[in-house]
CSV table of C-alpha atoms in Angstrom, one decimal:
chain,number,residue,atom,x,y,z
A,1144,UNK,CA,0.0,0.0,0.0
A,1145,UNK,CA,3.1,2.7,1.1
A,1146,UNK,CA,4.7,1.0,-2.1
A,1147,UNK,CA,2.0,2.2,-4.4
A,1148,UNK,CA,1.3,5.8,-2.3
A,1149,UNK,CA,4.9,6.7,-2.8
A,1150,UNK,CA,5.0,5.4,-6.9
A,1151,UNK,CA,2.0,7.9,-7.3
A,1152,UNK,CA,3.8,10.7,-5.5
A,1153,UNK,CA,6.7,10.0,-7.3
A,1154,UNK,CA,4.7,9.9,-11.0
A,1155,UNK,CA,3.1,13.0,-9.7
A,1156,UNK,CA,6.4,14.3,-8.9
A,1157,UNK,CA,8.0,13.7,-12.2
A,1158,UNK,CA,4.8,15.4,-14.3
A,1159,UNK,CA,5.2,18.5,-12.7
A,1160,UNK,CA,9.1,18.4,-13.1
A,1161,UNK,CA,8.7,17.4,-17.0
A,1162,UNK,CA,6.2,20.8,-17.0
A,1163,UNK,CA,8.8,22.7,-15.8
A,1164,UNK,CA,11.4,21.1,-18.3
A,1165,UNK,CA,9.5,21.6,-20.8
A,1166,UNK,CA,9.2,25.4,-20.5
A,1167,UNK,CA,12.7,26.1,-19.8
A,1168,UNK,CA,13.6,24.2,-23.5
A,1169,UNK,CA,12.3,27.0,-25.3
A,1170,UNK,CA,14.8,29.5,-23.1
A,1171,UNK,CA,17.6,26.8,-23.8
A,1172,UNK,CA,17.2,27.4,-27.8
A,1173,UNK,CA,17.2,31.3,-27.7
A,1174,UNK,CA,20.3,30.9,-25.4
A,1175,UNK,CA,23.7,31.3,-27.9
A,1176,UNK,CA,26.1,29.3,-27.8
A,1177,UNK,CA,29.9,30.8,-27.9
A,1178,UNK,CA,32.5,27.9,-29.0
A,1179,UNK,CA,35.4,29.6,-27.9
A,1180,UNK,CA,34.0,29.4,-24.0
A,1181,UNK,CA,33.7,26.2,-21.8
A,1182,UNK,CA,30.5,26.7,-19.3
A,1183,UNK,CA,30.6,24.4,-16.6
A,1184,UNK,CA,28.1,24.3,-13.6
A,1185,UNK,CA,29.3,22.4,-10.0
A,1186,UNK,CA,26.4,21.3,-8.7
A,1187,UNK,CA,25.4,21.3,-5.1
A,1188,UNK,CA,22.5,19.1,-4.6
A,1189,UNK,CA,21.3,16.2,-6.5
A,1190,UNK,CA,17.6,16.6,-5.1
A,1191,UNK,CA,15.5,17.0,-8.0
A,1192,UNK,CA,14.2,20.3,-7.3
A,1193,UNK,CA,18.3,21.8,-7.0
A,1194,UNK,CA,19.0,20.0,-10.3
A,1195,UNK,CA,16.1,21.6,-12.1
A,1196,UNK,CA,17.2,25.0,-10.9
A,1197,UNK,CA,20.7,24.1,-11.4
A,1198,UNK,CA,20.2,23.5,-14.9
A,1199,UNK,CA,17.8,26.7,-15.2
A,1200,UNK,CA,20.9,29.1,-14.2
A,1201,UNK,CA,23.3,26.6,-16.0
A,1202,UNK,CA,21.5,26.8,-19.1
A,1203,UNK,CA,21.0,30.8,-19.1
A,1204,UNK,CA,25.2,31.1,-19.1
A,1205,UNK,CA,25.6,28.6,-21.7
A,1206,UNK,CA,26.6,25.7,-19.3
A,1207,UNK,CA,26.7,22.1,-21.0
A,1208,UNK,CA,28.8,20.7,-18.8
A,1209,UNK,CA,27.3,19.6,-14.9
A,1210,UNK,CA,29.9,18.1,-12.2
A,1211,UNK,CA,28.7,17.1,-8.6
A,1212,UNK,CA,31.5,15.9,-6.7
A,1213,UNK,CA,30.1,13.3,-3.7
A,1214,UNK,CA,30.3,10.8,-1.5
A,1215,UNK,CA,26.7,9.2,-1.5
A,1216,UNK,CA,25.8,6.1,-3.4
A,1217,UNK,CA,23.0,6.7,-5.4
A,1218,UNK,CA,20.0,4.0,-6.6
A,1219,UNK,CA,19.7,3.1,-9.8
A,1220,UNK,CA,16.4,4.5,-9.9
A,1221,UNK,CA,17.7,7.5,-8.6
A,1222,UNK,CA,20.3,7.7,-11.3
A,1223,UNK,CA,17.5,6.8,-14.0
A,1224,UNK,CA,15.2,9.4,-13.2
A,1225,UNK,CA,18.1,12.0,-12.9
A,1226,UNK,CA,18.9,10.6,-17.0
A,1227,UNK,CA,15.5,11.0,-18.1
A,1228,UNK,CA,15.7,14.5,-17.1
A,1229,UNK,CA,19.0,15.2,-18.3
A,1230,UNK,CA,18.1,14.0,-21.8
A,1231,UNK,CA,15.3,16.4,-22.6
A,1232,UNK,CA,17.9,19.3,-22.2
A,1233,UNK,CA,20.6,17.6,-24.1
A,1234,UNK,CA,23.5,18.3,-21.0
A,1235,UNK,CA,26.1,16.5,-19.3
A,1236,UNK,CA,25.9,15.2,-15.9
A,1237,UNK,CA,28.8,13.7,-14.1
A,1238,UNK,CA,29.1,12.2,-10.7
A,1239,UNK,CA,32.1,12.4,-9.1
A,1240,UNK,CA,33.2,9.9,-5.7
A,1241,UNK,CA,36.1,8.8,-4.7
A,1242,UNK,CA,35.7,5.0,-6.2
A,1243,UNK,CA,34.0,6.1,-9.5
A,1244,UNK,CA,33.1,8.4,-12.3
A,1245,UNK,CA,29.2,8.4,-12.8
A,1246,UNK,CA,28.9,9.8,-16.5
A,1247,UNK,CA,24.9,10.3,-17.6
A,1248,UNK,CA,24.0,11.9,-21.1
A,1249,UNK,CA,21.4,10.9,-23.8
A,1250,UNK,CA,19.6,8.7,-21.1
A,1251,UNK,CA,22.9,6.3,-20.3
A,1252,UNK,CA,24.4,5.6,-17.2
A,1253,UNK,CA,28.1,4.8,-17.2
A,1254,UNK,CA,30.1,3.8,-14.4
A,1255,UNK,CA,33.6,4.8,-14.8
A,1256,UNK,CA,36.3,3.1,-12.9
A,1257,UNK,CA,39.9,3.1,-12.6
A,1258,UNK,CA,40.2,0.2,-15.1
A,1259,UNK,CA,37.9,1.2,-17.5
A,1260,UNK,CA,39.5,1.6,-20.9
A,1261,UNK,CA,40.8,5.0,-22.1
A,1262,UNK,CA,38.1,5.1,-25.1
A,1263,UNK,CA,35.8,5.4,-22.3
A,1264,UNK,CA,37.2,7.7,-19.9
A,1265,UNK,CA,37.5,10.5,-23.0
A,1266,UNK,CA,34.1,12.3,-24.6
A,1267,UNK,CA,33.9,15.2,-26.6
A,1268,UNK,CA,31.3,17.9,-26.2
A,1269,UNK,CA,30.8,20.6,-28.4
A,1270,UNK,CA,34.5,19.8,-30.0
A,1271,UNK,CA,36.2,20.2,-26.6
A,1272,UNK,CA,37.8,17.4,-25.7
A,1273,UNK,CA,37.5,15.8,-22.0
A,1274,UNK,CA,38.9,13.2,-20.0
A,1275,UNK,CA,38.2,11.8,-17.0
A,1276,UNK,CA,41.4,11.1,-14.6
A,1277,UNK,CA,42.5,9.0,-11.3
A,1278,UNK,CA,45.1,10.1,-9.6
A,1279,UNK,CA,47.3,6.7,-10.9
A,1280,UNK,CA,46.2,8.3,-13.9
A,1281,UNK,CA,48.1,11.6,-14.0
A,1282,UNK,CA,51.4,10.3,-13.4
A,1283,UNK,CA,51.1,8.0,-16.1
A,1284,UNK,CA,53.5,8.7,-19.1
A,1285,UNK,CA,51.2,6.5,-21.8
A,1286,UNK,CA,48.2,8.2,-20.2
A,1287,UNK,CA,49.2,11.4,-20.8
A,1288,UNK,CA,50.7,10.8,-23.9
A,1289,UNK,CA,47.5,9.6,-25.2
A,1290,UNK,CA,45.6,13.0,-23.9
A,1291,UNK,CA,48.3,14.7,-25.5
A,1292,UNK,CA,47.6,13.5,-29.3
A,1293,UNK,CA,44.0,13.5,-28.7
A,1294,UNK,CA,44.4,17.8,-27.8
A,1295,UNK,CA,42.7,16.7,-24.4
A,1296,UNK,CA,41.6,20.1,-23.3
A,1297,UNK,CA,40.1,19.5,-19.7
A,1298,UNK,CA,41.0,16.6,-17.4
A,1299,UNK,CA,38.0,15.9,-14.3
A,1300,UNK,CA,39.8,14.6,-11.2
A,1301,UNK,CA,38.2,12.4,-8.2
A,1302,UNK,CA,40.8,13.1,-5.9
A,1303,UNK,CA,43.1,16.5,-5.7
A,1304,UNK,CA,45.6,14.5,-2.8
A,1305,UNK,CA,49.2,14.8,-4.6
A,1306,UNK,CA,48.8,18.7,-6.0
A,1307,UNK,CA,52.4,18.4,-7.3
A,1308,UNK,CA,51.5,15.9,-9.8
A,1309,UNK,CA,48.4,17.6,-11.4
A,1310,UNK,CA,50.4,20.5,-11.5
A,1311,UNK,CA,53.3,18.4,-13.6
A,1312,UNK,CA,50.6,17.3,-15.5
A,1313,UNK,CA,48.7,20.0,-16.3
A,1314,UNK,CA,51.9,22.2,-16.6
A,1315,UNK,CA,53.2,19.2,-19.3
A,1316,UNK,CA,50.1,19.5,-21.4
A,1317,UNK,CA,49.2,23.1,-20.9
A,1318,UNK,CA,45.2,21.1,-19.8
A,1319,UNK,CA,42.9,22.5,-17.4
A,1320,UNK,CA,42.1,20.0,-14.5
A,1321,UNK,CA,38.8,20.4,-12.5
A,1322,UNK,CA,38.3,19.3,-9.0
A,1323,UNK,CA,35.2,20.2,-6.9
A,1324,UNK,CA,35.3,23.8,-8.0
A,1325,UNK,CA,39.3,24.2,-8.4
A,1326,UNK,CA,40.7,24.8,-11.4
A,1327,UNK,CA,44.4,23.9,-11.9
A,1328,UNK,CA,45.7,26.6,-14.7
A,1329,UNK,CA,49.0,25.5,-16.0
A,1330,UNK,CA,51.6,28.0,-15.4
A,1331,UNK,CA,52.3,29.1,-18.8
A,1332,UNK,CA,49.4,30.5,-19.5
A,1333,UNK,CA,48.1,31.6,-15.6
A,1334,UNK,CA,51.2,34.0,-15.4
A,1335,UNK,CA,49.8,35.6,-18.9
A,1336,UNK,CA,46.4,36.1,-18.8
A,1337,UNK,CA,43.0,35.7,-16.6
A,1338,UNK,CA,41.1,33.5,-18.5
A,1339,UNK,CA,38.7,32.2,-15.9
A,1340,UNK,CA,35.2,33.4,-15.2
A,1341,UNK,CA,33.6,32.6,-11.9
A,1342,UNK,CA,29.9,33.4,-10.7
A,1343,UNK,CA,28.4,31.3,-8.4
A,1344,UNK,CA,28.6,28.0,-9.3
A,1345,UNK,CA,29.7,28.3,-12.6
A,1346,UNK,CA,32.8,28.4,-14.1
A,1347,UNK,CA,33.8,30.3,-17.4
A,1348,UNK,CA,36.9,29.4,-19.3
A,1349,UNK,CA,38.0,30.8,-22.4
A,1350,UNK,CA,39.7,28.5,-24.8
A,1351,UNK,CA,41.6,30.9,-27.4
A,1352,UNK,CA,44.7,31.7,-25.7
A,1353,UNK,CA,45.6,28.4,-24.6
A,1354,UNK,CA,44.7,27.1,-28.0
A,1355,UNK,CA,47.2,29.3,-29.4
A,1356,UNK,CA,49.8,28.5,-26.7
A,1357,UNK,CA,49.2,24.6,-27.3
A,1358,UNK,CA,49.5,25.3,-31.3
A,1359,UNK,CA,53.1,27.2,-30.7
A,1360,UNK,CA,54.8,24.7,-27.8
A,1361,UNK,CA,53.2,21.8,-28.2
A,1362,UNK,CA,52.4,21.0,-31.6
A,1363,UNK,CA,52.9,17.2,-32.9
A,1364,UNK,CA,55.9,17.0,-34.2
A,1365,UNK,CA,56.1,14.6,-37.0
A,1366,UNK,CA,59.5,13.4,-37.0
A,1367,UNK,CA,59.3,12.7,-32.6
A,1368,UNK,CA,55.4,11.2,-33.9
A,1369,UNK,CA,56.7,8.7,-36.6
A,1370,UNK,CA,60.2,8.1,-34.3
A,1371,UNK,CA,57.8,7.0,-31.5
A,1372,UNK,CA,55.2,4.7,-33.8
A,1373,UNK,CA,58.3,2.7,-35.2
A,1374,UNK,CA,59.2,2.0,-31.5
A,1375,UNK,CA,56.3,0.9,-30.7
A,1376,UNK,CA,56.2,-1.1,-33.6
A,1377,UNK,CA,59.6,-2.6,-32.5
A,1378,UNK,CA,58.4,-3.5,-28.6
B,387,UNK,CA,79.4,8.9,-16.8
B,388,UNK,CA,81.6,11.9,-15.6
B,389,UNK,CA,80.2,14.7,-17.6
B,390,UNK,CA,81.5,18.8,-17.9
B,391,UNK,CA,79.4,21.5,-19.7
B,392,UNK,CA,80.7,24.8,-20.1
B,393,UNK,CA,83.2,27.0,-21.3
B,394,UNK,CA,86.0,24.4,-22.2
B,395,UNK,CA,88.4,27.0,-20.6
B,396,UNK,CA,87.2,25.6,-17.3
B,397,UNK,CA,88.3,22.0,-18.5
B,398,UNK,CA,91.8,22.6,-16.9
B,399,UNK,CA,90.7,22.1,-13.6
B,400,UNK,CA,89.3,19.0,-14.1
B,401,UNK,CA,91.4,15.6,-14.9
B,402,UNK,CA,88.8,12.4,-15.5
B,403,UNK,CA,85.7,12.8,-18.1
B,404,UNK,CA,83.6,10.8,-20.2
B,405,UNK,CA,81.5,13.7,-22.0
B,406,UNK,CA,82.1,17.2,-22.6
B,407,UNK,CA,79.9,19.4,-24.1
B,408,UNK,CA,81.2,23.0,-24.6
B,409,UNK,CA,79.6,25.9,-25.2
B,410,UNK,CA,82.1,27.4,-27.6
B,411,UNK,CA,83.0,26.4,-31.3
B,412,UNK,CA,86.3,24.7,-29.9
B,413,UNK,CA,87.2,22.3,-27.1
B,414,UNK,CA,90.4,20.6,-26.1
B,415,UNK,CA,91.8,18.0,-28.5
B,416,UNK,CA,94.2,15.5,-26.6
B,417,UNK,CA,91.0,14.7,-24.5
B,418,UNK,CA,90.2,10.7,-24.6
B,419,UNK,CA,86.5,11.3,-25.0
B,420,UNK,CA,83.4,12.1,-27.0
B,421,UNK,CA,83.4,16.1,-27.0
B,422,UNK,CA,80.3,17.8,-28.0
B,423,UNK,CA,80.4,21.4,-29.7
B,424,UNK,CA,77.0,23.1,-30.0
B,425,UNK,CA,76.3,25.2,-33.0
B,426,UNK,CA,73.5,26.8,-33.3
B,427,UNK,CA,70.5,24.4,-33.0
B,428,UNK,CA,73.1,21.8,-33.9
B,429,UNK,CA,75.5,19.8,-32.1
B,430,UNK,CA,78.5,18.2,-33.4
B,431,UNK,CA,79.6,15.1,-31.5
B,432,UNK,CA,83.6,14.7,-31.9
B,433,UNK,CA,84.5,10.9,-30.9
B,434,UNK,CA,87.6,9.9,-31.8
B,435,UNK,CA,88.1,10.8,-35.4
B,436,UNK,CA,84.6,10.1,-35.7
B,437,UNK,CA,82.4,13.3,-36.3
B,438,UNK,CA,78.5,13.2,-36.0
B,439,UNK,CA,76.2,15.6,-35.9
B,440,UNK,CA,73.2,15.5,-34.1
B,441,UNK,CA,69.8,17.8,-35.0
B,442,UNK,CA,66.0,18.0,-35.1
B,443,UNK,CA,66.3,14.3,-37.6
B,444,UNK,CA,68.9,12.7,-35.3
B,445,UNK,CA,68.4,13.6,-31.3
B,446,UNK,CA,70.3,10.3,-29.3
B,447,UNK,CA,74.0,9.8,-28.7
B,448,UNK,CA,74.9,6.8,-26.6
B,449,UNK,CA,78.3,6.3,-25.2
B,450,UNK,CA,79.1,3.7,-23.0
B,451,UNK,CA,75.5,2.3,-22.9
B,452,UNK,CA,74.4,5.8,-21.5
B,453,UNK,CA,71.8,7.1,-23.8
B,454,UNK,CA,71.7,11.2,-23.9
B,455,UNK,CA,69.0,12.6,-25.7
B,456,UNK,CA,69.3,16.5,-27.9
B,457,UNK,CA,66.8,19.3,-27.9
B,458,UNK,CA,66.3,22.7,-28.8
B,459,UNK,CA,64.0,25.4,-27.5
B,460,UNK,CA,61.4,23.9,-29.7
B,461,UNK,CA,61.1,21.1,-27.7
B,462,UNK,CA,61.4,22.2,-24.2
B,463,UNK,CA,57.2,22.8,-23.3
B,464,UNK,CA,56.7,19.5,-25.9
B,465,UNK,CA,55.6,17.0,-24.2
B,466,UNK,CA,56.2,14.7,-27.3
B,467,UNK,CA,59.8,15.5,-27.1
B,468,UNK,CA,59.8,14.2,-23.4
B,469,UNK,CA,57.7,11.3,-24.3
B,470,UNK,CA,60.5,10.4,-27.1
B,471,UNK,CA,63.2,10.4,-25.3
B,472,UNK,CA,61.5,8.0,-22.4
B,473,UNK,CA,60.8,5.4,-25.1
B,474,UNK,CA,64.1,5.2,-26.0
B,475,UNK,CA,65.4,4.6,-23.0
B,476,UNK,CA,67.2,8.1,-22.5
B,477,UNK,CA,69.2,8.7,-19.4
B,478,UNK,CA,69.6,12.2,-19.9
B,479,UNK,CA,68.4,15.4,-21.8
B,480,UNK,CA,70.0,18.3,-23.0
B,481,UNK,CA,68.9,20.8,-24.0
B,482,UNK,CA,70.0,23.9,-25.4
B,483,UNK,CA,68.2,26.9,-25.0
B,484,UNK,CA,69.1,30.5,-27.1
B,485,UNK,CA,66.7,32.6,-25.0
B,486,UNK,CA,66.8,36.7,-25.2
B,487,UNK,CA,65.7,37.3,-21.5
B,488,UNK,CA,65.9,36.1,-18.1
B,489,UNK,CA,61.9,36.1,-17.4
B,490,UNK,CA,61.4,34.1,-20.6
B,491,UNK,CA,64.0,31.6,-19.0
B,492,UNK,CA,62.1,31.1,-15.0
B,493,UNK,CA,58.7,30.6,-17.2
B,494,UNK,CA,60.2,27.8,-18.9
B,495,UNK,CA,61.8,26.1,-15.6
B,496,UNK,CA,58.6,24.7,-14.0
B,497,UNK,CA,57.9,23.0,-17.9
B,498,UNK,CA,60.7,21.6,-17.9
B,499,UNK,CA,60.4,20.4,-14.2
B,500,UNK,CA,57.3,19.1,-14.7
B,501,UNK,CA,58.1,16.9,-17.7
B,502,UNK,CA,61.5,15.7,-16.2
B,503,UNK,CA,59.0,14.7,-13.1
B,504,UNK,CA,57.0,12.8,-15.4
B,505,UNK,CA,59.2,10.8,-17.5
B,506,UNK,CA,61.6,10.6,-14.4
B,507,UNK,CA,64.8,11.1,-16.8
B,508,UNK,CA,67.3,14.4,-15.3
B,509,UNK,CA,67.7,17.2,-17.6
B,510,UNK,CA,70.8,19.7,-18.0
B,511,UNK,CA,69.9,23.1,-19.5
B,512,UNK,CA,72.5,25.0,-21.7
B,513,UNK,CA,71.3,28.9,-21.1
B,514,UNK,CA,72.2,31.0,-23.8
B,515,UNK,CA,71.3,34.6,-23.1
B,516,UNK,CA,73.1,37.5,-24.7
B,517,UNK,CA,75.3,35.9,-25.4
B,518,UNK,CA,76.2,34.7,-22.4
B,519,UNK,CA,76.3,30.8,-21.7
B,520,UNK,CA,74.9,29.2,-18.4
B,521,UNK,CA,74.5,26.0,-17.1
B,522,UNK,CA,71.5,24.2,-15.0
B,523,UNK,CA,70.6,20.4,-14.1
B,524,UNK,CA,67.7,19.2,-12.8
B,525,UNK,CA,67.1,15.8,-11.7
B,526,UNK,CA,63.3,14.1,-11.2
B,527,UNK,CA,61.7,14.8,-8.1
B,528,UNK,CA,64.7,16.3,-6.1
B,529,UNK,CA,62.6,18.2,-4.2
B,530,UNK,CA,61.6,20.5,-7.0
B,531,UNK,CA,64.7,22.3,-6.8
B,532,UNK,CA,67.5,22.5,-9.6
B,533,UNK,CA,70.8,21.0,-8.5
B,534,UNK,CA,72.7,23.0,-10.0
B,535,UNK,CA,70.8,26.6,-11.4
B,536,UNK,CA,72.7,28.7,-14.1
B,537,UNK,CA,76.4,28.4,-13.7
B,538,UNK,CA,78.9,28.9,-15.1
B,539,UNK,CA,79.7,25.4,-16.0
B,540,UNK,CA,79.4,22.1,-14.2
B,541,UNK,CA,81.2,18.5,-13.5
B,542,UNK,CA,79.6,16.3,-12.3
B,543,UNK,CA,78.9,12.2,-12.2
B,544,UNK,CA,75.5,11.8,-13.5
B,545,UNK,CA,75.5,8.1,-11.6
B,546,UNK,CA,74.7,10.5,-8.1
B,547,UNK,CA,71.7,11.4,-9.3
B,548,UNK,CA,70.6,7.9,-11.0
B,549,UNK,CA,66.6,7.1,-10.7
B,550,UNK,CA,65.3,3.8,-9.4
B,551,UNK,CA,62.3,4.2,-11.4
B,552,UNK,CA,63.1,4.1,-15.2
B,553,UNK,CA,61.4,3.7,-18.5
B,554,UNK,CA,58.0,3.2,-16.9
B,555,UNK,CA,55.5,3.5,-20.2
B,556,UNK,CA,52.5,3.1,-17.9
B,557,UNK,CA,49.0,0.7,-18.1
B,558,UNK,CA,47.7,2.1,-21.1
B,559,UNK,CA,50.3,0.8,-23.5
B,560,UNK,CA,48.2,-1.4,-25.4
B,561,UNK,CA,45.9,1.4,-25.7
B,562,UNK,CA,48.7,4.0,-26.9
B,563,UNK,CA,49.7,1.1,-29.7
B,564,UNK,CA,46.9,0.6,-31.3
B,565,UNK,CA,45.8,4.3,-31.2
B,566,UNK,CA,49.4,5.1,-32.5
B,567,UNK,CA,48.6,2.8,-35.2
B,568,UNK,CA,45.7,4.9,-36.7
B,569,UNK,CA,46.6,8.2,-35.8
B,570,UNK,CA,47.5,10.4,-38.9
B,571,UNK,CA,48.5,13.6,-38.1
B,572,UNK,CA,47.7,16.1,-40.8
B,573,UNK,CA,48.9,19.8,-40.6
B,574,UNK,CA,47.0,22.5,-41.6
B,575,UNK,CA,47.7,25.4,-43.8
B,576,UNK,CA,47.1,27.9,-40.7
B,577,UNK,CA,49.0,25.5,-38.3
């Protein structure tokens, strides 16, 4: 009887959330979208009220990008519900916890851990390239390597413990890497220029300079690229 | 390997080598070992009557089983470069640096930290500003500090500062091969 009580809350719940959805769509496709500028929101709450409003104010600044960084373990019902209403806006959720990486977009749930293969731990949005990163990860040479010649752009960390080697690793591959609202700016370009946009829970990064920067330093060259296939060829 | 860089002037003080890289266009002759003269963005490797010279096509010398990888500004933010000279085993970099002001050097130094840090293989700088040569080695996670920072040249053994941890490719190996395997780069008319 409770059972059934709290499915009809729950239906009544989710009707009155897809309303609100709904109307905030037709503010999502007047909203313009500026390539050049990585929007991402940091989530507080994962109660479905705080996400919808999250999203609202996300949205309005151009935000495709959502991270929540916690320590909860969330239902699969919880997580399927949270898709469903991700999907109608088209955005990015990502759960962050200290065991996993909890990716939902186009209603699909995928658990990242620290063995998942690299394919899995990159995705693309909007032609900005983004990778999610351990902290075994970051010191790995054949990791890094691989973000380097796929022009990884912004790394999302579950675990900021050993700063020195984010900032080796971001400093290596001029990247951005996120952790729970801290942004580590490799020094090359945070001595230059102030880049980073901050309002609330959002965070504003613009891309161009350390676009260019990447393009002058650390271009592929094709002579190290073809020296390194043949040795890998050779192993 | 007992290694001088510098001036070759300096050399007189010194008895017992295996490398020397000098800074100038000459070096002294009698020595019994491979001498390296820097030109430019090249360096010429004297080895007996042997001459070699080394550039952006040809980077590794090895003496001795000791492998020393050569770079140029180009490479010293190029992660690539780093990458390189890990997969082929390098025990050292140099790297030679024509820079035309101090502050542009310090920006470089936590680059070059951070990548020697990563691919745990020391690196010895060759400073060349106004014309003025300098000398500074840094070896992987020494407590972030340069052993030796811009002087005026250095001898040292380069088995004191020898790494436990070498040539570690990491997990994703497999992954790095066959991605190697596809990956065409293209350059592009704006590039």
């Amino acid at each position: 009887m409770i059972r059934k009580l709290n499915d009809i809350i729950s239906k009544i719940k989710y009707k009155h959330l897809r309303k609100i959805i709904l109307n905030n769509l037709i503010e999502f496709d007047k909203s313009t979208k500026n390539n050049k500028e990585v929007g991402i929101f940091f989530i507080k709450n994962l109660k479905y009220k705080c996400l919808i409003e999250s999203i609202n104010s996300g949205i309005k600044e151009n935000c495709k990008l959502y991270l929540f960084f916690s320590n909860n373990i969330y239902s699969t019902k919880q997580l399927k519900l949270i898709a469903d209403i991700l999907s109608v806006f088209g955005i990015l959720l990502i759960i962050i916890t200290k065991s996993n990486f909890i990716k939902i977009y186009d209603n699909k749930i995928d658990f990242i851990s620290l063995e998942t293969n690299f394919k899995n731990k990159m995705f693309n949005l909007d032609n900005i390239h983004f990778c999610l990163a351990y902290k075994e990860d970051i010191i790995d040479p054949s990791f890094l390597y691989l973000n380097k010649i796929k022009n990884t752009e912004f790394f999302i960390l579950n675990d900021h413990d050993n700063i020195k080697s984010i900032e080796n690793a971001s400093n290596a591959l001029i990247s951005f890497f996120l952790y729970s609202n801290k942004i580590f700016v490799p020094l090359i370009i945070e001595k230059e220029k102030q880049l980073i946009y901050r309002k609330n829970n959002i965070v504003k990064i613009n891309l161009n300079y350390s676009n260019k920067i990447k393009k002058y330093f650390n271009k592929t060259n094709n002579f190290l690229l073809s020296q390194i296939k043949t040795e890998f060829n050779n192993i | 390997m007992k290694l001088f860089a510098g001036n070759p002037f300096n050399l007189m003080e010194f008895n017992d080598f295996d490398f020397i890289l000098s800074t100038h266009p000459w070096s002294l002759k009698d020595q019994r070992c491979v001498v390296c003269l820097i030109n430019n963005n090249t360096f010429h490797i004297y080895n007996n009557d042997k001459v070699t010279v080394l550039d952006e096509n040809k980077r590794i010398l090895k003496i001795n089983y000791y492998n020393i990888c050569f770079g140029n500004i180009n490479d010293v933010i190029n992660y690539e470069f780093y990458f390189f000279s890990l997969i082929k085993k390098t025990d050292l970099i140099i790297l030679n640096l024509k820079i035309s002001s101090y502050s542009n050097l310090y920006k470089l130094y936590d680059n070059i930290k951070a990548n020697s840090n990563l691919v745990n293989i020391p690196v010895l700088l060759v400073e060349n500003i106004q014309d003025k040569n300098h000398m500074s080695y840094y070896a992987p996670n020494s407590n972030e500090e340069f052993l030796f920072k811009s002087a005026s040249y250095v001898y040292f053994d380069t088995e004191n500062y020898m790494n436990n941890k070498k040539y570690i490719i990491g997990k994703y190996y497999k992954e790095l091969s066959n991605t190697l395997k596809t990956f065409k780069h293209t350059v592009k008319a704006n590039d």
